[in-house]
mmCIF file of C-alpha atoms in Angstrom:
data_model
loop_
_atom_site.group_PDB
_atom_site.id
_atom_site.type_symbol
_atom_site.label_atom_id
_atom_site.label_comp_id
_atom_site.label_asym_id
_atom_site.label_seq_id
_atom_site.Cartn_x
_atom_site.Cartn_y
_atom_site.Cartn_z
ATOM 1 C CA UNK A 1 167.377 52.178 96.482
ATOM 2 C CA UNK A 2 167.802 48.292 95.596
ATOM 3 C CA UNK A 3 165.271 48.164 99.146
ATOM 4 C CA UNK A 4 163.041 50.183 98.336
ATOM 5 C CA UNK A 5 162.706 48.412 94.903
ATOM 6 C CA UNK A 6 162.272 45.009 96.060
ATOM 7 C CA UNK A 7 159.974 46.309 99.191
ATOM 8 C CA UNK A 8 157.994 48.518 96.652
ATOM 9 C CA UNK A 9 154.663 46.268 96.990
ATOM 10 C CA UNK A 10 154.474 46.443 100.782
ATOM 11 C CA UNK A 11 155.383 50.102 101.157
ATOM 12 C CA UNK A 12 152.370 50.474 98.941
ATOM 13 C CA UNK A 13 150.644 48.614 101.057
ATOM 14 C CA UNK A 14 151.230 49.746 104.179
ATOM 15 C CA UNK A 15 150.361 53.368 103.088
ATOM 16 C CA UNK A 16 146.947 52.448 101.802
ATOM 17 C CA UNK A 17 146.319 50.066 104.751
ATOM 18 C CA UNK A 18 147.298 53.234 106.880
ATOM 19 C CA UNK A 19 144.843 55.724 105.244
ATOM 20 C CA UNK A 20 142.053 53.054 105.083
ATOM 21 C CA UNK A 21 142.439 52.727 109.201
ATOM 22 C CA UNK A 22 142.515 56.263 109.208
ATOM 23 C CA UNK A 23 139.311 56.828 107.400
ATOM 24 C CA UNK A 24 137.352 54.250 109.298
ATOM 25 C CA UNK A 25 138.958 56.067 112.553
ATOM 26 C CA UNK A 26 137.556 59.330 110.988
ATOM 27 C CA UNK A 27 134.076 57.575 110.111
ATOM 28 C CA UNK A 28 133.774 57.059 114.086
ATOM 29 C CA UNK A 29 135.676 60.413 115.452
ATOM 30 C CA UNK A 30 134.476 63.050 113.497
ATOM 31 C CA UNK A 31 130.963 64.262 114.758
ATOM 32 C CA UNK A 32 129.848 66.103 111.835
ATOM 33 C CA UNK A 33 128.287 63.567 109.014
ATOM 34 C CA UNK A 34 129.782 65.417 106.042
ATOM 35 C CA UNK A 35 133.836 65.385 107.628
ATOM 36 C CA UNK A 36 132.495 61.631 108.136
ATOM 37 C CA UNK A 37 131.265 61.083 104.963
ATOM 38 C CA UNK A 38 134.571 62.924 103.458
ATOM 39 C CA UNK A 39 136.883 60.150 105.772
ATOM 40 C CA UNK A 40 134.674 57.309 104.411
ATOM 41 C CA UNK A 41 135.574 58.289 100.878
ATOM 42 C CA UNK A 42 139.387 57.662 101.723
ATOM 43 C CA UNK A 43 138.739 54.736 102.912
ATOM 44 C CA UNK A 44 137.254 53.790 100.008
ATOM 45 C CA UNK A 45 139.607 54.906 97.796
ATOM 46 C CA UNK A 46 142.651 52.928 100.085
ATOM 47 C CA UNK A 47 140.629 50.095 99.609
ATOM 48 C CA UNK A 48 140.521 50.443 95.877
ATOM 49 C CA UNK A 49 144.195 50.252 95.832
ATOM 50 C CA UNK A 50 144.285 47.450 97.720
ATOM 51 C CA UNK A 51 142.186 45.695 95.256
ATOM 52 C CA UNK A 52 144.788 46.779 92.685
ATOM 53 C CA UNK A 53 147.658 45.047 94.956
ATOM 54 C CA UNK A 54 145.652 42.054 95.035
ATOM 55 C CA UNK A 55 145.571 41.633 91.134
ATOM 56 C CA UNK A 56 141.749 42.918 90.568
ATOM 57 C CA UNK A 57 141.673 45.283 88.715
ATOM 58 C CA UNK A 58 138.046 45.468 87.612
ATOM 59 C CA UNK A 59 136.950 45.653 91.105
ATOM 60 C CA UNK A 60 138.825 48.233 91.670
ATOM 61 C CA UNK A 61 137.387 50.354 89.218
ATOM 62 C CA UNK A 62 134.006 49.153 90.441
ATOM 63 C CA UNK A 63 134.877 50.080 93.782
ATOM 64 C CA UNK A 64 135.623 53.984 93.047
ATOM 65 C CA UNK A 65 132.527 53.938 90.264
ATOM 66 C CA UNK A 66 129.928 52.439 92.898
ATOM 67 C CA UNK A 67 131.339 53.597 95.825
ATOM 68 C CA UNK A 68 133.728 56.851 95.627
ATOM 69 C CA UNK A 69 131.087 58.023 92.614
ATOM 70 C CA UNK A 70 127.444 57.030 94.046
ATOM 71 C CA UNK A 71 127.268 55.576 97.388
ATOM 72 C CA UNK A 72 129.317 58.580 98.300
ATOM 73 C CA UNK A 73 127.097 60.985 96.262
ATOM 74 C CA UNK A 74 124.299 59.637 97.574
ATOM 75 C CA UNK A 75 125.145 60.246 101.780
ATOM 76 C CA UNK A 76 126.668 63.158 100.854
ATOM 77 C CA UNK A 77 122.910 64.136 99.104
ATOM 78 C CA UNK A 78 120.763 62.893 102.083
ATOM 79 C CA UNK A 79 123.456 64.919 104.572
ATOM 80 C CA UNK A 80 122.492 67.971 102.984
ATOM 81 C CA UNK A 81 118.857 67.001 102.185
ATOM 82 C CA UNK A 82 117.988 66.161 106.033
ATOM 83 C CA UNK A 83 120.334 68.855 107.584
ATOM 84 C CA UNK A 84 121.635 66.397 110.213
ATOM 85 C CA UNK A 85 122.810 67.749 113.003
ATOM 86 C CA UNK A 86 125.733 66.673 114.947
ATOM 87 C CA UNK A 87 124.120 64.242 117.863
ATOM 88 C CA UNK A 88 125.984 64.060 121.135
ATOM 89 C CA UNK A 89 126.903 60.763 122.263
ATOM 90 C CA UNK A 90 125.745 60.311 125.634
ATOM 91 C CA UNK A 91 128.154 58.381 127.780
ATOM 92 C CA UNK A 92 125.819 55.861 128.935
ATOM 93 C CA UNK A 93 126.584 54.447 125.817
ATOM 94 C CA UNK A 94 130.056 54.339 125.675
ATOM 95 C CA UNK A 95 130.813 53.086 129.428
ATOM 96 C CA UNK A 96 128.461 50.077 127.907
ATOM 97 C CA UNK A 97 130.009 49.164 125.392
ATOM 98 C CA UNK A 98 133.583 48.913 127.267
ATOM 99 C CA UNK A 99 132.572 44.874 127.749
ATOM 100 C CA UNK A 100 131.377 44.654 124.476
ATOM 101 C CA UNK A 101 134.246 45.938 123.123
ATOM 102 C CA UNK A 102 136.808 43.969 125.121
ATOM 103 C CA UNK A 103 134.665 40.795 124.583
ATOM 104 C CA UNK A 104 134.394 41.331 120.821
ATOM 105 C CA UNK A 105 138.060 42.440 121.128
ATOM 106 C CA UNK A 106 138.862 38.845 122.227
ATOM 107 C CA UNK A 107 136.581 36.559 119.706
ATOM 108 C CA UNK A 108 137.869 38.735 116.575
ATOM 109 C CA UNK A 109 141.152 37.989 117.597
ATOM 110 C CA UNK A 110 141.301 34.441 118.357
ATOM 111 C CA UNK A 111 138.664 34.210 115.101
ATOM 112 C CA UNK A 112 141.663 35.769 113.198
ATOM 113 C CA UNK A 113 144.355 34.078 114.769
ATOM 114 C CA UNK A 114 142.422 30.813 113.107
ATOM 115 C CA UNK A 115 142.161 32.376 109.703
ATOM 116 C CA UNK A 116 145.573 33.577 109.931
ATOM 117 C CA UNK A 117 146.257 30.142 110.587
ATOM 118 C CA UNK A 118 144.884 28.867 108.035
ATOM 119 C CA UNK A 119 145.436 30.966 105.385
ATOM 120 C CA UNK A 120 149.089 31.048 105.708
ATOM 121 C CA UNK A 121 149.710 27.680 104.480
ATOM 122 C CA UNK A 122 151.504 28.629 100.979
ATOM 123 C CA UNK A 123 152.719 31.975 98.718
ATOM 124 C CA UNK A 124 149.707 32.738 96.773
ATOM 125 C CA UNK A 125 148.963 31.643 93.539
ATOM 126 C CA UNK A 126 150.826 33.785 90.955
ATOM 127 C CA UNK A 127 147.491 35.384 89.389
ATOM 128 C CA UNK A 128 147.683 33.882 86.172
ATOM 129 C CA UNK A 129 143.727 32.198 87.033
ATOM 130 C CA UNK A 130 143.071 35.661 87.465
ATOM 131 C CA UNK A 131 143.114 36.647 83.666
ATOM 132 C CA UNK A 132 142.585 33.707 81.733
ATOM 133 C CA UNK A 133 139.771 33.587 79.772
ATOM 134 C CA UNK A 134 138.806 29.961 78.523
ATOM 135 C CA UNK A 135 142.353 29.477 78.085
ATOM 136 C CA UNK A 136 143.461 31.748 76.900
ATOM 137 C CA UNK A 137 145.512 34.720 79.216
ATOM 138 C CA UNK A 138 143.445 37.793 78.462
ATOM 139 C CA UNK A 139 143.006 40.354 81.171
ATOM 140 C CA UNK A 140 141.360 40.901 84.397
ATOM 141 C CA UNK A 141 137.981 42.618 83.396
ATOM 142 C CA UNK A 142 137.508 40.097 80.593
ATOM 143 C CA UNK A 143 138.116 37.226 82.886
ATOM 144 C CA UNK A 144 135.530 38.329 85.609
ATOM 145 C CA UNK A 145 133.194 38.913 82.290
ATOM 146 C CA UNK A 146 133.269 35.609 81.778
ATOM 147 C CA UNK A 147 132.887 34.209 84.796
ATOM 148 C CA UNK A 148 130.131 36.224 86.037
ATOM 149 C CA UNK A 149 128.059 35.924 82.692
ATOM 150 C CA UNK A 150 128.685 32.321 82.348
ATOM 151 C CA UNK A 151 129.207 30.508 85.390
ATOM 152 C CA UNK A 152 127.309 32.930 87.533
ATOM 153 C CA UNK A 153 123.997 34.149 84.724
ATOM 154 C CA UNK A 154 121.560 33.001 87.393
ATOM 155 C CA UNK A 155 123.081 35.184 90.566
ATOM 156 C CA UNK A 156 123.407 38.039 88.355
ATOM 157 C CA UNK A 157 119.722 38.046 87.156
ATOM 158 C CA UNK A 158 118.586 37.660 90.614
ATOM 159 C CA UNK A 159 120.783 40.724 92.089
ATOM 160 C CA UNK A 160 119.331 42.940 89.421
ATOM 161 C CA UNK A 161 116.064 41.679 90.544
ATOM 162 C CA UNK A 162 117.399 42.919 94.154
ATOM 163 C CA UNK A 163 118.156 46.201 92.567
ATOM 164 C CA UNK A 164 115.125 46.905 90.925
ATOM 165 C CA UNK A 165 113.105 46.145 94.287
ATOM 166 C CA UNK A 166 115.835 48.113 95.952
ATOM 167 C CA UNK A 167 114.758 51.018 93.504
ATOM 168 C CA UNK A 168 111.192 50.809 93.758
ATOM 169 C CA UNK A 169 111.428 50.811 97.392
ATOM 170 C CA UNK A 170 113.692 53.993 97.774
ATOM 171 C CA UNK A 171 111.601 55.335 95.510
ATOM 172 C CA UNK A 172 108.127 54.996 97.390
ATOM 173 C CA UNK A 173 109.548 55.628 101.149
ATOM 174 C CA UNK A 174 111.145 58.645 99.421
ATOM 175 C CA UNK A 175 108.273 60.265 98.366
ATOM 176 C CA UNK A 176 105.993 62.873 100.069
ATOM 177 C CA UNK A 177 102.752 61.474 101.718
ATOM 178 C CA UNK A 178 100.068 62.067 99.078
ATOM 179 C CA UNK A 179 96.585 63.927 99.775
ATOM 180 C CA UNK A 180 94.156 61.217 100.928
ATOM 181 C CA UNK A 181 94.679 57.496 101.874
ATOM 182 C CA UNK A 182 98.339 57.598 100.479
ATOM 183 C CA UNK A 183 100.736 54.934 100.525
ATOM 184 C CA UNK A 184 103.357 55.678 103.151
ATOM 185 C CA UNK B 1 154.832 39.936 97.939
ATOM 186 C CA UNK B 2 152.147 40.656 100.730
ATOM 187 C CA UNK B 3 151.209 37.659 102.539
ATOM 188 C CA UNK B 4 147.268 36.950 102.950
ATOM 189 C CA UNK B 5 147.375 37.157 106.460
ATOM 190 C CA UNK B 6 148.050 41.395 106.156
ATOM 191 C CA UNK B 7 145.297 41.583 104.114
ATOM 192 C CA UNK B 8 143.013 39.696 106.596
ATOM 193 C CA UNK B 9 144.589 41.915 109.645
ATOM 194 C CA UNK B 10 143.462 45.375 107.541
ATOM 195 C CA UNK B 11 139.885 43.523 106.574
ATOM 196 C CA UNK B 12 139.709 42.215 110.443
ATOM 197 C CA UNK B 13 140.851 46.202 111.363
ATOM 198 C CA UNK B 14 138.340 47.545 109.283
ATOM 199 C CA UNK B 15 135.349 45.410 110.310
ATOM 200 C CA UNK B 16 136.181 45.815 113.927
ATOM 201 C CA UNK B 17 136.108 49.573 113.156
ATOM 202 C CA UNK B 18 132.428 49.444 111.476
ATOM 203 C CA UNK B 19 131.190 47.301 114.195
ATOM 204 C CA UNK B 20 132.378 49.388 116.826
ATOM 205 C CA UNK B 21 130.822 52.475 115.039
ATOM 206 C CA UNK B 22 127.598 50.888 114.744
ATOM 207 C CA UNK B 23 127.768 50.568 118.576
ATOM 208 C CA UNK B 24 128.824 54.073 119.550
ATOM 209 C CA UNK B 25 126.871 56.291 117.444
ATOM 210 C CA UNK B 26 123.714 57.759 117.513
ATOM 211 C CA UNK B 27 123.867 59.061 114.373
ATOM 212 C CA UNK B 28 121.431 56.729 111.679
ATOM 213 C CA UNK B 29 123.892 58.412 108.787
ATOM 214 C CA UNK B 30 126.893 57.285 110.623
ATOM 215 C CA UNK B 31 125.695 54.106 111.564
ATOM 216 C CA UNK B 32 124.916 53.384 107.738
ATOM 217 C CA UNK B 33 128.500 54.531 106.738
ATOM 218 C CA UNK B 34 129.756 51.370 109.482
ATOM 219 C CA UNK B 35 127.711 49.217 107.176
ATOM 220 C CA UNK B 36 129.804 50.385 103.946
ATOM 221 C CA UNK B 37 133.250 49.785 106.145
ATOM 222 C CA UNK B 38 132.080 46.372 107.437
ATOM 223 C CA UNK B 39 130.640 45.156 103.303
ATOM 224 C CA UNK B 40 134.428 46.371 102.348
ATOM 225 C CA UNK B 41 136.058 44.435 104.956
ATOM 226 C CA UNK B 42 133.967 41.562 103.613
ATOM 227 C CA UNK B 43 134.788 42.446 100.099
ATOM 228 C CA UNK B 44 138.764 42.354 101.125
ATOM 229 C CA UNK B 45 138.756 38.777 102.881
ATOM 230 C CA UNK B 46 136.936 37.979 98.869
ATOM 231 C CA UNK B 47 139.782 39.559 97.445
ATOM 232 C CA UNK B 48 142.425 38.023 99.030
ATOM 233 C CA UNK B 49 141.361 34.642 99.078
ATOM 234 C CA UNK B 50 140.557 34.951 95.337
ATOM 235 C CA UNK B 51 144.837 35.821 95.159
ATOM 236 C CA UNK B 52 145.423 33.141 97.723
ATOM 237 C CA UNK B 53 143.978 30.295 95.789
ATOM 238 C CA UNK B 54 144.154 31.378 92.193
ATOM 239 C CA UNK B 55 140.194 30.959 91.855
ATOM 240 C CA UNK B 56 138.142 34.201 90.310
ATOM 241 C CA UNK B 57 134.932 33.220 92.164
ATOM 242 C CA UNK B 58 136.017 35.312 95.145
ATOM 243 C CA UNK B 59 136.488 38.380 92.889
ATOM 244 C CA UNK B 60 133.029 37.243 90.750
ATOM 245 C CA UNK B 61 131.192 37.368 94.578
ATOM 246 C CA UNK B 62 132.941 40.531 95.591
ATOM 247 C CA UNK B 63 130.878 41.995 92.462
ATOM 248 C CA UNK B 64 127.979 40.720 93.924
ATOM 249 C CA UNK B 65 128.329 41.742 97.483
ATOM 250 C CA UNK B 66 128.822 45.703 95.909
ATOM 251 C CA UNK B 67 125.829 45.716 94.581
ATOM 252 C CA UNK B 68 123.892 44.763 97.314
ATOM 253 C CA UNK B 69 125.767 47.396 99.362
ATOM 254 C CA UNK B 70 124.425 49.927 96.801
ATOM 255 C CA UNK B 71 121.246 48.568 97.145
ATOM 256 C CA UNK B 72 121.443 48.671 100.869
ATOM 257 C CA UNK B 73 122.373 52.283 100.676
ATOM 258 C CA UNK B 74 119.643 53.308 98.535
ATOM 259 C CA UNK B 75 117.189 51.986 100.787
ATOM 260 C CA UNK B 76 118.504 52.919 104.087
ATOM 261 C CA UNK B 77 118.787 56.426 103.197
ATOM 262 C CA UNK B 78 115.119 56.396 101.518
ATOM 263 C CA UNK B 79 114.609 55.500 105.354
ATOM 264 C CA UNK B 80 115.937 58.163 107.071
ATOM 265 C CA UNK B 81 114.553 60.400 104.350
ATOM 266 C CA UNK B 82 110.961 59.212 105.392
ATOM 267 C CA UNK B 83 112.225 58.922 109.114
ATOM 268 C CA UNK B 84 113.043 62.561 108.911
ATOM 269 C CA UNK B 85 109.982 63.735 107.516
ATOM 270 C CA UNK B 86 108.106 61.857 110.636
ATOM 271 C CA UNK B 87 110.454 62.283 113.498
ATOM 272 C CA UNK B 88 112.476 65.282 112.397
ATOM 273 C CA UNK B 89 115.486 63.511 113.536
ATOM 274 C CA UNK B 90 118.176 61.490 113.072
ATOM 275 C CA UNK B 91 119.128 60.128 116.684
ATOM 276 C CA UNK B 92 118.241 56.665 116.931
ATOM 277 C CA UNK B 93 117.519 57.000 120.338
ATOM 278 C CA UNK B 94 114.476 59.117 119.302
ATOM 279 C CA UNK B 95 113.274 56.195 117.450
ATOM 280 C CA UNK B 96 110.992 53.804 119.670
ATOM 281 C CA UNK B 97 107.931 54.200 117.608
ATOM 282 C CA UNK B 98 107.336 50.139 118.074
ATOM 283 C CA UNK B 99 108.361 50.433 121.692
ATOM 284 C CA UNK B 100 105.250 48.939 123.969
#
């Protein structure tokens, strides 16, 4: 009991790194786009709860808003709108990639064998940066606040500028061809 | 207390996954969803680094990067909404339009 106490954090862990793999396994495996689009969603989810482990909160409540709530929605609307089909892979394709795979295989692991490296130098810090709000120890969401509409105004402006572009665009390839000379 | 480095295995896992989705399928639905997994690994390595060294600006970044995923989204399905309505299909293989 005492074990499972003190190993509590890494159980978690492990479980949600487990269904995360699982979903992206599913994203690849499952030929139908909606069982695909259902996997993705776990995935999602797992990685929400990783951002909990990690001490960010607010992003993890960003990540099932944005993702779990609209991305989702969204594939899940086009699925239906476009009736796609389950495509056969032909198997040209996947006795290609075999070298790709093995070669990518082989940079992504010595890449992470670097970062591993690296990155392993030192615990953490204990997250106390992670709340503190000129100064003063508030919470997560307040913290990022802060950060984001202080030291990062400019960014922000110019992603919302992204988005609106984004909008516009979706918006005009979406639509239906109009009578004469339309805009495609 | 999880190290860093598990974290960047399950990022490293997950990207590898999205890439190697992108490759295989023919699907332009499925090849989107890769996208999403490969923007979340991204948004993990963010995360952890932002625990790792006590600085928010990983976490501040990992806002950013979402949104241009659901930006990215929006448009690529618009895409295949219009690439459906000229192709009637999905398969990227069926798309060489621009081919010579």
């Amino acid at each position: 009991m005492t074990w499972f106490l003190v190993h509590f954090a890494e159980i978690v862990f492990y479980s949600l790194a487990a269904v995360a793999l699982a979903g992206a396994v599913g994203v690849i495996a499952f030929r139908s786009p909606v069982h695909a689009a259902l996997s993705l969603l776990g995935t999602f989810l797992a990685v929400a709860g990783v951002f909990v482990l990690m001490q960010a909160e607010f992003l993890a409540a960003v990540q099932v808003l944005v993702y779990a709530g609209g991305v989702m929605v969204l594939f899940l609307f086009v699925i239906m709108l476009v009736k796609a089909r389950d495509i056969p892979d032909e198997p040209q394709y996947v006795r290609r990639l075999v070298p790709a795979a093995v070669g990518l295989g082989a940079l992504l692991a010595a890449l992470v064998g670097v970062g591993i490296w690296a990155a392993s130098g030192g615990l953490p810090a204990d997250g106390a940066a992670l709340r503190m709000v000129a100064g003063a120890p508030l919470g997560n969401t307040e913290a990022v606040g802060w950060s984001l509409y202080r030291d990062y105004l400019l960014p922000f402006e110019v992603v919302s500028i992204v988005l609106l572009v984004a909008m516009i665009g979706a918006i005009v390839m979406g639509r239906k061809e109009s009578g004469r000379g339309g805009a495609a | 207390m999880i190290s860093t480095a598990h974290v960047l295995v399950l990022s490293l896992a997950l990207f590898t996954l999205g890439v190697v989705g992108m490759a295989v399928r023919r699907n332009f639905i499925t090849v989107l969803m890769c996208v999403e997994l490969i923007l979340n690994a991204a948004n993990l390595n963010f995360i952890a680094f932002s625990r790792q060294l006590g600085d928010l600006t990983g976490q501040v970044f990992a806002v950013f990067v979402i949104t241009i995923a659901a930006a990215e989204a929006a448009i690529g399905l618009g895409i295949i909404v219009a690439l459906v309505r000229l192709k009637q299909t999905v398969n990227l293989d069926q798309v060489n339009v621009m081919e010579g």
